Tab-separated table of C-alpha atoms and ligand atoms in Angstrom:
chain	number	residue	atom	x	y	z
Y	864	MET	CA	-6.506	-30.927	10.852
Y	865	ASP	CA	-6.000	-27.582	12.603
Y	866	LEU	CA	-8.879	-25.643	11.118
Y	867	ILE	CA	-11.871	-26.157	8.859
Y	868	ILE	CA	-13.875	-23.188	7.622
Y	869	LYS	CA	-17.238	-24.445	6.465
Y	870	ASN	CA	-19.988	-23.296	4.111
Y	871	GLY	CA	-18.428	-19.965	3.104
Y	872	LEU	CA	-18.509	-18.271	-0.292
Y	873	LEU	CA	-14.910	-18.466	-1.495
Y	874	VAL	CA	-13.649	-15.639	-3.682
Y	875	THR	CA	-10.788	-15.763	-6.168
Y	876	PRO	CA	-10.083	-13.204	-8.913
Y	877	SER	CA	-12.095	-15.327	-11.352
Y	878	GLU	CA	-14.622	-17.323	-9.304
Y	879	THR	CA	-17.019	-17.193	-6.367
Y	880	TYR	CA	-18.201	-20.552	-5.072
Y	881	LYS	CA	-19.401	-22.278	-1.941
Y	882	ALA	CA	-16.910	-24.665	-0.337
Y	883	ASP	CA	-15.089	-25.672	2.844
Y	884	ILE	CA	-11.392	-24.954	3.435
Y	885	ALA	CA	-9.104	-27.144	5.520
Y	886	VAL	CA	-5.900	-25.849	7.090
Y	887	SER	CA	-2.970	-27.726	8.565
Y	888	ASP	CA	0.422	-26.377	9.699
Y	889	GLY	CA	-0.410	-22.909	8.403
Y	890	LYS	CA	-1.222	-24.054	4.867
Y	891	ILE	CA	-4.435	-24.631	2.956
Y	892	VAL	CA	-4.491	-28.401	2.495
Y	893	ASP	CA	-7.945	-29.017	1.032
Y	894	ILE	CA	-10.821	-27.147	-0.572
Y	895	GLY	CA	-14.054	-28.969	-1.318
Y	896	TYR	CA	-17.615	-29.728	-0.432
Y	897	ASP	CA	-18.354	-31.079	3.026
Y	898	LEU	CA	-14.860	-31.626	4.376
Y	899	GLY	CA	-16.384	-32.715	7.694
Y	900	THR	CA	-15.583	-31.373	11.152
Y	901	ASP	CA	-12.523	-33.349	12.182
Y	902	ALA	CA	-10.337	-30.386	13.184
Y	903	SER	CA	-9.163	-28.606	16.343
Y	904	GLU	CA	-11.180	-25.567	15.267
Y	905	VAL	CA	-14.272	-25.483	13.085
Y	906	VAL	CA	-15.723	-22.176	11.890
Y	907	ASP	CA	-19.122	-21.913	10.251
Y	908	ALA	CA	-18.932	-19.241	7.538
Y	909	ASP	CA	-22.467	-19.718	6.227
Y	910	SER	CA	-23.686	-16.439	4.600
Y	911	LYS	CA	-20.145	-15.036	4.799
Y	912	TYR	CA	-17.455	-14.469	2.194
Y	913	VAL	CA	-14.142	-16.267	2.601
Y	914	LEU	CA	-11.284	-14.285	1.063
Y	915	PRO	CA	-7.516	-14.372	0.811
Y	916	GLY	CA	-5.952	-11.935	3.287
Y	917	ALA	CA	-5.057	-8.625	1.694
Y	918	ILE	CA	-1.461	-7.732	0.894
Y	919	ASP	CA	-0.657	-4.088	1.514
Y	920	ALA	CA	2.243	-3.553	-0.878
Y	921	HIS	CA	3.009	-0.057	0.424
Y	922	THR	CA	3.492	0.912	4.072
Y	923	HIS	CA	5.853	3.216	5.962
Y	924	LEU	CA	6.135	1.873	9.503
Y	925	ALA	CA	8.326	3.683	12.027
Y	926	MET	CA	9.785	5.699	9.170
Y	927	PRO	CA	11.866	8.784	9.914
Y	928	PHE	CA	10.174	11.388	7.749
Y	929	GLY	CA	9.036	15.012	7.781
Y	930	GLY	CA	10.979	15.840	10.949
Y	931	THR	CA	9.533	12.963	12.969
Y	932	ILE	CA	8.854	9.226	12.768
Y	933	SER	CA	5.593	7.794	11.423
Y	934	SER	CA	3.520	6.850	14.445
Y	935	ASP	CA	2.865	3.159	13.740
Y	936	ASP	CA	5.793	0.928	14.601
Y	937	TYR	CA	5.925	-2.621	13.217
Y	938	PHE	CA	3.715	-3.937	16.003
Y	939	ALA	CA	1.005	-1.273	15.805
Y	940	GLY	CA	1.033	-1.266	12.001
Y	941	THR	CA	0.729	-5.023	11.674
Y	942	ARG	CA	-1.853	-5.192	14.486
Y	943	ALA	CA	-3.955	-2.668	12.560
Y	944	ALA	CA	-3.358	-4.644	9.358
Y	945	ALA	CA	-4.661	-7.858	10.944
Y	946	CYS	CA	-7.776	-6.066	12.204
Y	947	GLY	CA	-8.545	-4.825	8.693
Y	948	GLY	CA	-8.019	-8.196	6.990
Y	949	THR	CA	-4.499	-7.503	5.750
Y	950	THR	CA	-2.188	-10.430	6.383
Y	951	THR	CA	0.998	-9.231	4.686
Y	952	VAL	CA	2.554	-5.779	4.571
Y	953	PHE	CA	5.369	-4.647	2.309
Y	954	ASP	CA	7.266	-1.956	4.159
Y	955	PHE	CA	9.752	0.510	2.727
Y	956	ALA	CA	13.210	0.105	4.198
Y	957	LEU	CA	14.982	3.380	3.426
Y	958	GLN	CA	18.670	3.064	2.674
Y	959	ASP	CA	21.095	5.266	4.618
Y	960	PHE	CA	23.784	7.017	2.591
Y	961	ASP	CA	26.753	4.722	2.060
Y	962	GLU	CA	24.773	1.642	3.139
Y	963	PRO	CA	24.929	-1.600	1.101
Y	964	MET	CA	21.479	-2.929	0.204
Y	965	LEU	CA	21.710	-6.125	2.241
Y	966	ASP	CA	22.578	-4.080	5.329
Y	967	VAL	CA	19.411	-2.036	4.809
Y	968	ILE	CA	17.292	-5.174	4.962
Y	969	LYS	CA	19.088	-6.578	8.001
Y	970	ARG	CA	18.927	-3.269	9.872
Y	971	ARG	CA	15.184	-2.969	9.372
Y	972	ASP	CA	14.471	-6.666	9.904
Y	973	ALA	CA	16.120	-6.498	13.324
Y	974	ILE	CA	13.397	-3.996	14.256
Y	975	ALA	CA	10.513	-5.653	12.430
Y	976	ALA	CA	11.023	-9.319	13.347
Y	977	PRO	CA	10.270	-9.081	17.099
Y	978	GLN	CA	7.318	-6.749	16.507
Y	979	ALA	CA	5.436	-7.975	13.450
Y	980	ALA	CA	2.074	-9.615	14.111
Y	981	VAL	CA	1.452	-10.552	10.468
Y	982	ASP	CA	3.883	-11.459	7.709
Y	983	TYR	CA	5.953	-8.747	6.116
Y	984	ALA	CA	8.305	-8.087	3.234
Y	985	PHE	CA	10.512	-5.152	2.318
Y	986	HIS	CA	11.095	-2.917	-0.655
Y	987	ILE	CA	14.339	-0.958	-0.434
Y	988	GLY	CA	14.092	2.815	-0.843
Y	989	VAL	CA	17.274	3.649	-2.747
Y	990	LYS	CA	19.145	6.851	-1.916
Y	991	ASP	CA	22.754	6.162	-2.793
Y	992	ILE	CA	24.391	4.032	-5.515
Y	993	HIS	CA	27.945	5.322	-5.486
Y	994	GLY	CA	30.913	2.926	-5.665
Y	995	GLU	CA	29.803	-0.674	-5.162
Y	996	LEU	CA	26.356	0.180	-3.822
Y	997	LEU	CA	24.683	-0.179	-7.216
Y	998	ASP	CA	26.011	-3.721	-7.555
Y	999	SER	CA	24.857	-4.515	-4.020
Y	1000	MET	CA	21.262	-4.465	-5.331
Y	1001	LYS	CA	21.941	-8.010	-6.538
Y	1002	ASP	CA	22.671	-9.145	-2.955
Y	1003	ALA	CA	19.222	-7.937	-1.927
Y	1004	VAL	CA	17.603	-9.790	-4.829
Y	1005	ASP	CA	19.457	-12.989	-3.887
Y	1006	TYR	CA	18.304	-12.556	-0.276
Y	1007	GLY	CA	14.639	-12.360	-1.328
Y	1008	VAL	CA	14.075	-8.621	-1.734
Y	1009	PRO	CA	13.769	-8.075	-5.496
Y	1010	SER	CA	12.013	-4.686	-5.386
Y	1011	PHE	CA	13.429	-1.186	-4.982
Y	1012	LYS	CA	11.880	2.254	-4.924
Y	1013	VAL	CA	13.240	5.554	-6.079
Y	1014	PHE	CA	11.802	8.898	-5.051
Y	1015	MET	CA	11.852	11.719	-7.595
Y	1016	VAL	CA	11.045	14.158	-4.747
Y	1017	TYR	CA	12.112	14.903	-1.148
Y	1018	ASP	CA	15.603	15.705	0.053
Y	1019	PHE	CA	16.559	12.034	-0.316
Y	1020	GLY	CA	15.137	11.754	-3.853
Y	1021	VAL	CA	17.478	10.581	-6.606
Y	1022	SER	CA	18.698	12.402	-9.704
Y	1023	ASP	CA	17.526	11.379	-13.178
Y	1024	GLY	CA	20.932	9.779	-13.782
Y	1025	VAL	CA	20.699	7.632	-10.664
Y	1026	PHE	CA	17.141	6.590	-11.505
Y	1027	TYR	CA	18.320	5.582	-14.983
Y	1028	GLN	CA	21.193	3.481	-13.614
Y	1029	VAL	CA	18.894	1.776	-11.109
Y	1030	LEU	CA	16.518	0.879	-13.951
Y	1031	GLN	CA	19.384	-0.532	-16.018
Y	1032	LYS	CA	20.687	-2.553	-13.071
Y	1033	SER	CA	17.216	-3.909	-12.281
Y	1034	LYS	CA	16.900	-5.261	-15.811
Y	1035	GLU	CA	20.239	-7.052	-15.407
Y	1036	ILE	CA	19.422	-8.646	-12.022
Y	1037	GLY	CA	15.694	-9.341	-12.442
Y	1038	ALA	CA	14.327	-6.723	-10.059
Y	1039	MET	CA	11.305	-4.413	-10.033
Y	1040	ILE	CA	11.659	-0.647	-9.648
Y	1041	SER	CA	8.910	1.366	-7.992
Y	1042	VAL	CA	8.780	5.100	-8.355
Y	1043	HIS	CA	7.293	8.003	-6.442
Y	1044	ALA	CA	6.774	10.258	-9.440
Y	1045	GLU	CA	6.445	14.022	-9.037
Y	1046	ASN	CA	8.534	16.817	-10.528
Y	1047	ASN	CA	10.761	18.020	-7.699
Y	1048	GLU	CA	11.816	21.323	-9.268
Y	1049	MET	CA	8.244	22.364	-9.957
Y	1050	VAL	CA	7.140	21.413	-6.450
Y	1051	ASN	CA	9.976	23.365	-4.834
Y	1052	TYR	CA	9.349	26.405	-7.011
Y	1053	ASN	CA	5.611	26.401	-6.257
Y	1054	VAL	CA	6.053	25.903	-2.507
Y	1055	LYS	CA	8.483	28.818	-2.275
Y	1056	LYS	CA	6.286	31.067	-4.381
Y	1057	PHE	CA	3.081	30.361	-2.436
Y	1058	LEU	CA	4.740	30.826	0.937
Y	1059	SER	CA	6.303	34.128	-0.163
Y	1060	GLU	CA	2.799	35.275	-1.150
Y	1061	GLY	CA	1.429	34.324	2.271
Y	1062	LYS	CA	-0.532	31.375	0.816
Y	1063	THR	CA	0.008	28.917	3.638
Y	1064	SER	CA	-3.119	26.734	3.914
Y	1065	PRO	CA	-3.258	23.018	2.934
Y	1066	TRP	CA	-5.041	23.983	-0.286
Y	1067	TYR	CA	-1.630	25.271	-1.457
Y	1068	HIS	CA	-0.123	21.872	-0.787
Y	1069	TYR	CA	-2.449	20.640	-3.527
Y	1070	LEU	CA	-1.781	23.625	-5.804
Y	1071	SER	CA	1.979	23.231	-5.434
Y	1072	ARG	CA	1.698	19.641	-6.678
Y	1073	PRO	CA	-1.265	19.728	-9.098
Y	1074	GLU	CA	-2.203	17.045	-11.631
Y	1075	PHE	CA	0.454	17.858	-14.255
Y	1076	VAL	CA	3.327	17.868	-11.734
Y	1077	GLU	CA	2.680	14.196	-11.133
Y	1078	ALA	CA	1.709	13.354	-14.735
Y	1079	GLU	CA	4.896	14.791	-16.180
Y	1080	ALA	CA	7.021	12.684	-13.841
Y	1081	ASP	CA	4.961	9.547	-14.571
Y	1082	MET	CA	5.616	10.036	-18.275
Y	1083	ARG	CA	9.350	10.529	-17.823
Y	1084	ALA	CA	9.613	7.451	-15.622
Y	1085	ILE	CA	7.681	5.382	-18.154
Y	1086	GLN	CA	9.868	6.681	-20.973
Y	1087	TRP	CA	13.032	5.567	-19.166
Y	1088	ALA	CA	11.570	2.192	-18.248
Y	1089	LYS	CA	10.714	1.641	-21.908
Y	1090	ALA	CA	14.227	2.640	-22.955
Y	1091	THR	CA	15.899	0.269	-20.485
Y	1092	GLY	CA	13.360	-2.574	-20.741
Y	1093	ALA	CA	13.010	-2.477	-16.944
Y	1094	LYS	CA	9.916	-3.463	-14.996
Y	1095	LEU	CA	8.382	-0.337	-13.503
Y	1096	TYR	CA	5.702	-0.045	-10.802
Y	1097	ILE	CA	4.248	3.418	-10.267
Y	1098	VAL	CA	3.226	3.777	-6.625
Y	1099	HIS	CA	0.268	5.853	-5.456
Y	1100	LEU	CA	-0.857	6.916	-8.941
Y	1101	ALA	CA	-3.365	9.719	-8.436
Y	1102	ASN	CA	-3.748	11.726	-11.657
Y	1103	LYS	CA	-5.675	11.154	-14.867
Y	1104	GLU	CA	-2.911	11.829	-17.390
Y	1105	GLY	CA	-0.628	9.419	-15.564
Y	1106	VAL	CA	-3.400	6.840	-15.790
Y	1107	ALA	CA	-3.582	7.386	-19.569
Y	1108	ALA	CA	0.193	7.007	-19.871
Y	1109	VAL	CA	0.090	3.695	-17.981
Y	1110	THR	CA	-2.739	2.427	-20.187
Y	1111	LYS	CA	-0.789	3.314	-23.327
Y	1112	ALA	CA	2.412	1.660	-22.087
Y	1113	LYS	CA	0.511	-1.501	-21.188
Y	1114	GLU	CA	-1.161	-1.546	-24.619
Y	1115	GLU	CA	2.283	-1.292	-26.183
Y	1116	GLY	CA	3.277	-4.366	-24.203
Y	1117	TYR	CA	5.679	-2.882	-21.656
Y	1118	PRO	CA	5.906	-4.317	-18.133
Y	1119	ILE	CA	4.555	-1.196	-16.489
Y	1120	TYR	CA	2.375	-1.624	-13.388
Y	1121	ALA	CA	0.374	0.880	-11.385
Y	1122	GLU	CA	-0.913	1.166	-7.854
Y	1123	THR	CA	-3.409	3.587	-6.393
Y	1124	CYS	CA	-4.574	4.062	-2.809
Y	1125	PRO	CA	-7.959	4.281	-1.090
Y	1126	GLN	CA	-7.459	7.967	-0.227
Y	1127	TYR	CA	-7.291	8.814	-3.947
Y	1128	LEU	CA	-10.330	6.664	-4.704
Y	1129	ASN	CA	-12.475	8.084	-1.920
Y	1130	PHE	CA	-11.634	11.778	-1.505
Y	1131	THR	CA	-10.989	14.705	-3.840
Y	1132	SER	CA	-8.734	17.736	-3.490
Y	1133	ASP	CA	-11.663	19.547	-1.866
Y	1134	VAL	CA	-10.528	18.001	1.441
Y	1135	TYR	CA	-7.671	20.543	1.470
Y	1136	LYS	CA	-10.246	23.309	1.909
Y	1137	ARG	CA	-11.569	21.689	5.085
Y	1138	GLU	CA	-10.743	22.961	8.534
Y	1139	ASP	CA	-8.849	19.687	9.160
Y	1140	GLY	CA	-7.324	19.742	5.651
Y	1141	ARG	CA	-3.799	19.302	7.031
Y	1142	ASN	CA	-4.676	15.776	8.161
Y	1143	PHE	CA	-5.131	14.816	4.489
Y	1144	VAL	CA	-1.739	16.140	3.438
Y	1145	CYS	CA	0.122	13.368	1.680
Y	1146	SER	CA	2.207	13.312	-1.459
Y	1147	PRO	CA	1.161	13.097	-4.151
Y	1148	PRO	CA	-1.830	15.075	-2.909
Y	1149	ILE	CA	-5.365	13.860	-3.465
Y	1150	LYS	CA	-6.489	15.151	-6.845
Y	1151	GLY	CA	-9.688	16.469	-8.480
Y	1152	GLN	CA	-12.878	14.595	-9.405
Y	1153	GLU	CA	-11.780	13.896	-12.988
Y	1154	SER	CA	-8.658	12.173	-11.756
Y	1155	GLN	CA	-10.659	10.148	-9.251
Y	1156	ASP	CA	-13.040	9.058	-12.025
Y	1157	ALA	CA	-10.068	8.058	-14.198
Y	1158	LEU	CA	-8.623	5.973	-11.355
Y	1159	TRP	CA	-11.853	4.033	-10.876
Y	1160	ALA	CA	-12.305	3.476	-14.629
Y	1161	SER	CA	-8.732	2.278	-14.933
Y	1162	LEU	CA	-9.026	-0.016	-11.938
Y	1163	LYS	CA	-12.149	-1.593	-13.402
Y	1164	ARG	CA	-10.408	-1.977	-16.803
Y	1165	GLY	CA	-7.403	-3.622	-15.188
Y	1166	ASP	CA	-4.801	-0.954	-15.943
Y	1167	ILE	CA	-4.405	-0.157	-12.275
Y	1168	ASP	CA	-3.088	-3.416	-10.943
Y	1169	VAL	CA	-2.920	-2.876	-7.209
Y	1170	VAL	CA	-4.638	-0.976	-4.414
Y	1171	ALA	CA	-2.266	-0.384	-1.493
Y	1172	THR	CA	-2.235	2.259	1.220
Y	1173	ASP	CA	0.977	4.310	1.516
Y	1174	HIS	CA	0.134	3.969	5.225
Y	1175	CYS	CA	2.165	6.648	6.999
Y	1176	PRO	CA	0.252	8.050	9.979
Y	1177	PHE	CA	1.246	10.981	12.163
Y	1178	MET	CA	-0.120	12.345	15.399
Y	1179	GLN	CA	-2.403	15.379	15.418
Y	1180	SER	CA	0.241	17.454	17.226
Y	1181	GLU	CA	2.635	16.725	14.322
Y	1182	LYS	CA	0.089	17.543	11.632
Y	1183	ASP	CA	-0.498	20.792	13.563
Y	1184	TRP	CA	3.073	21.920	12.846
Y	1185	GLY	CA	1.621	23.080	9.548
Y	1186	ILE	CA	-1.288	25.187	10.809
Y	1187	ASP	CA	0.428	28.322	9.492
Y	1188	ASP	CA	2.621	26.703	6.825
Y	1189	PHE	CA	1.527	23.719	4.708
Y	1190	SER	CA	5.146	22.824	3.950
Y	1191	LYS	CA	5.712	21.876	7.615
Y	1192	ILE	CA	2.985	19.219	7.686
Y	1193	PRO	CA	4.472	15.699	7.764
Y	1194	ASN	CA	3.200	14.016	4.601
Y	1195	GLY	CA	1.157	10.891	5.062
Y	1196	CYS	CA	-2.162	9.345	6.057
Y	1197	ALA	CA	-3.343	6.141	7.678
Y	1198	GLY	CA	-4.956	3.338	5.718
Y	1199	VAL	CA	-3.680	-0.131	6.521
Y	1200	GLU	CA	-6.767	-1.049	8.590
Y	1201	ASN	CA	-9.161	0.605	6.149
Y	1202	MET	CA	-8.082	-0.587	2.696
Y	1203	TYR	CA	-9.709	-4.030	2.539
Y	1204	PRO	CA	-12.913	-2.950	4.343
Y	1205	TYR	CA	-13.160	0.001	1.937
Y	1206	MET	CA	-12.690	-2.049	-1.238
Y	1207	LEU	CA	-14.908	-4.869	0.017
Y	1208	ALA	CA	-17.658	-2.405	0.937
Y	1209	LYS	CA	-17.476	-1.142	-2.662
Y	1210	ALA	CA	-17.916	-4.758	-3.785
Y	1211	ASN	CA	-20.752	-5.279	-1.327
Y	1212	LYS	CA	-22.528	-2.266	-2.852
Y	1213	GLY	CA	-22.044	-3.711	-6.348
Y	1214	GLU	CA	-19.711	-0.944	-7.572
Y	1215	ILE	CA	-17.002	-3.531	-8.249
Y	1216	THR	CA	-17.049	-7.313	-7.921
Y	1217	PHE	CA	-15.645	-9.156	-4.913
Y	1218	ASN	CA	-13.359	-10.830	-7.440
Y	1219	LYS	CA	-11.933	-7.444	-8.440
Y	1220	ALA	CA	-11.377	-6.462	-4.790
Y	1221	VAL	CA	-9.487	-9.712	-4.200
Y	1222	GLU	CA	-7.518	-9.258	-7.407
Y	1223	VAL	CA	-6.233	-5.740	-6.680
Y	1224	CYS	CA	-5.787	-6.122	-2.912
Y	1225	SER	CA	-4.296	-9.619	-2.806
Y	1226	ALA	CA	-3.722	-11.680	-5.969
Y	1227	ASN	CA	-2.013	-8.985	-8.053
Y	1228	PRO	CA	0.450	-7.705	-5.424
Y	1229	ALA	CA	1.421	-11.343	-4.731
Y	1230	LYS	CA	1.968	-12.002	-8.435
Y	1231	ILE	CA	3.735	-8.744	-9.303
Y	1232	PHE	CA	6.098	-8.878	-6.328
Y	1233	GLY	CA	6.940	-12.588	-6.518
Y	1234	CYS	CA	5.132	-13.706	-3.404
Y	1235	GLY	CA	4.061	-17.141	-4.623
Y	1236	GLN	CA	2.817	-18.557	-1.318
Y	1237	LYS	CA	0.292	-15.767	-0.812
Y	1238	GLY	CA	-2.562	-13.967	-2.542
Y	1239	SER	CA	-5.030	-16.746	-3.222
Y	1240	LEU	CA	-7.208	-19.420	-1.715
Y	1241	ALA	CA	-5.652	-22.555	-3.174
Y	1242	VAL	CA	-4.247	-25.803	-1.862
Y	1243	GLY	CA	-0.605	-25.378	-0.841
Y	1244	LYS	CA	-0.839	-21.619	-0.190
Y	1245	ASP	CA	-0.403	-19.950	3.186
Y	1246	ALA	CA	-3.670	-19.978	5.121
Y	1247	ASP	CA	-4.012	-16.192	5.193
Y	1248	ILE	CA	-7.788	-16.006	5.251
Y	1249	VAL	CA	-10.448	-13.393	5.979
Y	1250	ILE	CA	-14.068	-14.117	6.818
Y	1251	TYR	CA	-16.213	-11.173	5.750
Y	1252	ASP	CA	-19.681	-10.482	7.047
Y	1253	PRO	CA	-21.650	-8.662	4.314
Y	1254	VAL	CA	-24.396	-7.439	6.656
Y	1255	LYS	CA	-22.300	-6.020	9.490
Y	1256	ASP	CA	-22.302	-2.216	9.652
Y	1257	PHE	CA	-19.184	-0.481	10.902
Y	1258	THR	CA	-18.238	3.157	11.424
Y	1259	VAL	CA	-14.557	4.074	11.585
Y	1260	THR	CA	-13.442	5.968	14.682
Y	1261	CYS	CA	-9.920	6.452	15.943
Y	1262	ASP	CA	-10.805	4.578	19.114
Y	1263	ALA	CA	-11.994	1.518	17.219
Y	1264	MET	CA	-8.814	1.328	15.127
Y	1265	HIS	CA	-5.698	-0.567	16.193
Y	1266	SER	CA	-2.934	1.861	15.175
Y	1267	ASN	CA	-0.917	4.328	17.226
Y	1268	TYR	CA	-2.571	7.526	16.097
Y	1269	ASP	CA	-5.058	10.074	17.364
Y	1270	GLN	CA	-6.474	11.247	14.029
Y	1271	THR	CA	-7.449	9.483	10.845
Y	1272	ILE	CA	-8.804	10.723	7.525
Y	1273	TRP	CA	-11.261	7.794	7.677
Y	1274	GLU	CA	-12.982	9.050	10.864
Y	1275	GLY	CA	-16.753	8.673	10.491
Y	1276	THR	CA	-16.604	6.565	7.309
Y	1277	GLU	CA	-19.423	4.032	7.278
Y	1278	PHE	CA	-19.013	0.566	5.819
Y	1279	HIS	CA	-21.817	-1.864	5.077
Y	1280	GLY	CA	-20.031	-5.195	5.494
Y	1281	TYR	CA	-16.873	-5.733	7.526
Y	1282	PRO	CA	-14.214	-8.385	8.190
Y	1283	GLU	CA	-15.245	-10.669	11.036
Y	1284	MET	CA	-12.143	-12.851	11.379
Y	1285	THR	CA	-8.576	-12.804	10.077
Y	1286	PHE	CA	-6.271	-15.831	10.047
Y	1287	SER	CA	-2.537	-15.424	9.525
Y	1288	ARG	CA	-1.062	-18.758	8.400
Y	1289	GLY	CA	-4.009	-20.461	10.079
Y	1290	ASN	CA	-3.757	-18.544	13.373
Y	1291	LEU	CA	-6.699	-16.391	14.397
Y	1292	VAL	CA	-5.320	-12.856	14.732
Y	1293	TYR	CA	-8.567	-10.859	14.696
Y	1294	LYS	CA	-12.166	-11.504	15.631
Y	1295	ASP	CA	-15.122	-9.156	16.024
Y	1296	GLY	CA	-13.180	-5.964	16.680
Y	1297	LYS	CA	-10.476	-7.570	18.817
Y	1298	PHE	CA	-6.828	-8.144	17.975
Y	1299	LEU	CA	-5.826	-11.685	18.975
Y	1300	GLY	CA	-2.352	-11.927	17.455
Y	1301	LYS	CA	1.071	-11.608	18.999
Y	1302	ALA	CA	4.140	-9.496	18.320
Y	1303	GLY	CA	6.836	-11.602	16.677
Y	1304	ASN	CA	4.460	-14.106	15.054
Y	1305	GLY	CA	4.769	-12.364	11.671
Y	1306	LYS	CA	7.455	-13.835	9.418
Y	1307	PHE	CA	9.719	-12.179	6.867
Y	1308	VAL	CA	8.585	-13.218	3.381
Y	1309	LYS	CA	11.356	-13.914	0.899
Y	1310	ARG	CA	10.379	-13.265	-2.686
Y	1311	LYS	CA	11.505	-14.012	-6.242
Y	1312	LEU	CA	10.138	-12.319	-9.336
Y	1313	ASP	CA	8.995	-14.354	-12.371
L	2772	DUC	N1	4.140	10.230	0.667
L	2772	DUC	C1	3.492	10.416	1.806
L	2772	DUC	O1	2.497	11.125	1.828
L	2772	DUC	N2	3.962	9.807	2.914
L	2772	DUC	C2	5.028	8.909	2.931
L	2772	DUC	C3	5.906	8.979	1.774
L	2772	DUC	C4	5.279	9.549	0.571
L	2772	DUC	O2	5.818	9.442	-0.497
L	2773	ZN	ZN1	5.708	8.026	-2.205
L	2774	ZN	ZN1	4.923	5.793	0.211
């Protein structure tokens, strides 16, 4: 045996129980009471929780965006992931115009494969479906990438007609469509108007994309998914009316899924009034208290399926481009190292259960995105395992994080309880604040939807 983790409290979405876990060749091979100590490595997890590694279903590593490139490359991003208990990241591979879908995957994998320190998968960000490109979605599905994202905003966002065709195609080929839902016309109108009135602070980033700008787009996207019968996953849901629309669609029996992110659960739009408000600029923007309350209620009810990060960090000097003009701030915040500690600290405080944290951060993304070998502690699954110390106190500082950035919205956040060790397919990649993994050890995860 390669590894036995003894005496820990194992957490699944439905159970918490004391047991040992045995690992061989990167897989969980046994779970039971007193599995002995006959292994190359034995870890005593008495008084600790033993959890499946988190799956961050939404990252933007080394992504050209906002006039620059997000500051975490595949090594830094996956190193940070490992140190926050995340053992798989799903990164967005953005299609170039005229590029067949399989080429998108291969182009990005050539960059990711030598760098990744934990396992990774891709969603394809679709920009262009002209000619045979729409049909090339099937090649991506056959290759193990059955999920695509469309943006309703940004200069590379798609038209309603393209979105509709992508939904239709996904139904035909068994794929999942994610959407960044905001109303582009309204955003552009508001931005122009505020700037012409000299309203340039980050607060106007929020006011140019308020609650209804996102809600309206959520509702349209849901309407089209219903009409086509496609599976739809709304990324970074942040507003209360969108939450209500998701709940209704689920009640009606449609395969509509929703994700939110820690920044929407933890902060409100008041951050845009802060002196460092530009560091919180992401899209959709962080919303008001009522929306935050709706997100938590929906997560507890089970209508929000997944918590993921939208991890897209930028350097302070880049965020500063927007000191006199909010529209010049590159959109995005860090989160990949903070998501699991944040959700687990909520569990540790009793605000949610550990089972719920495991469900939304690991089991559900694995299930929804067809990642059968991950997302749970069970015999035969990949040994992606986190040992969590519920009494360790930790304060986030840039210096203690493992990304390539010099500012984070999580600076100063205090957690009671923190991951102590992370194993990626049985290999120790993090222990007590130190990254122990290696670039290139992360593997591309091929997926197939149910
Ligand atoms: N929103 C962000 O804030 N950053 C990356 C992409 C996105 O949609
Ligand atoms: Zn987005
Ligand atoms: Zn995103």
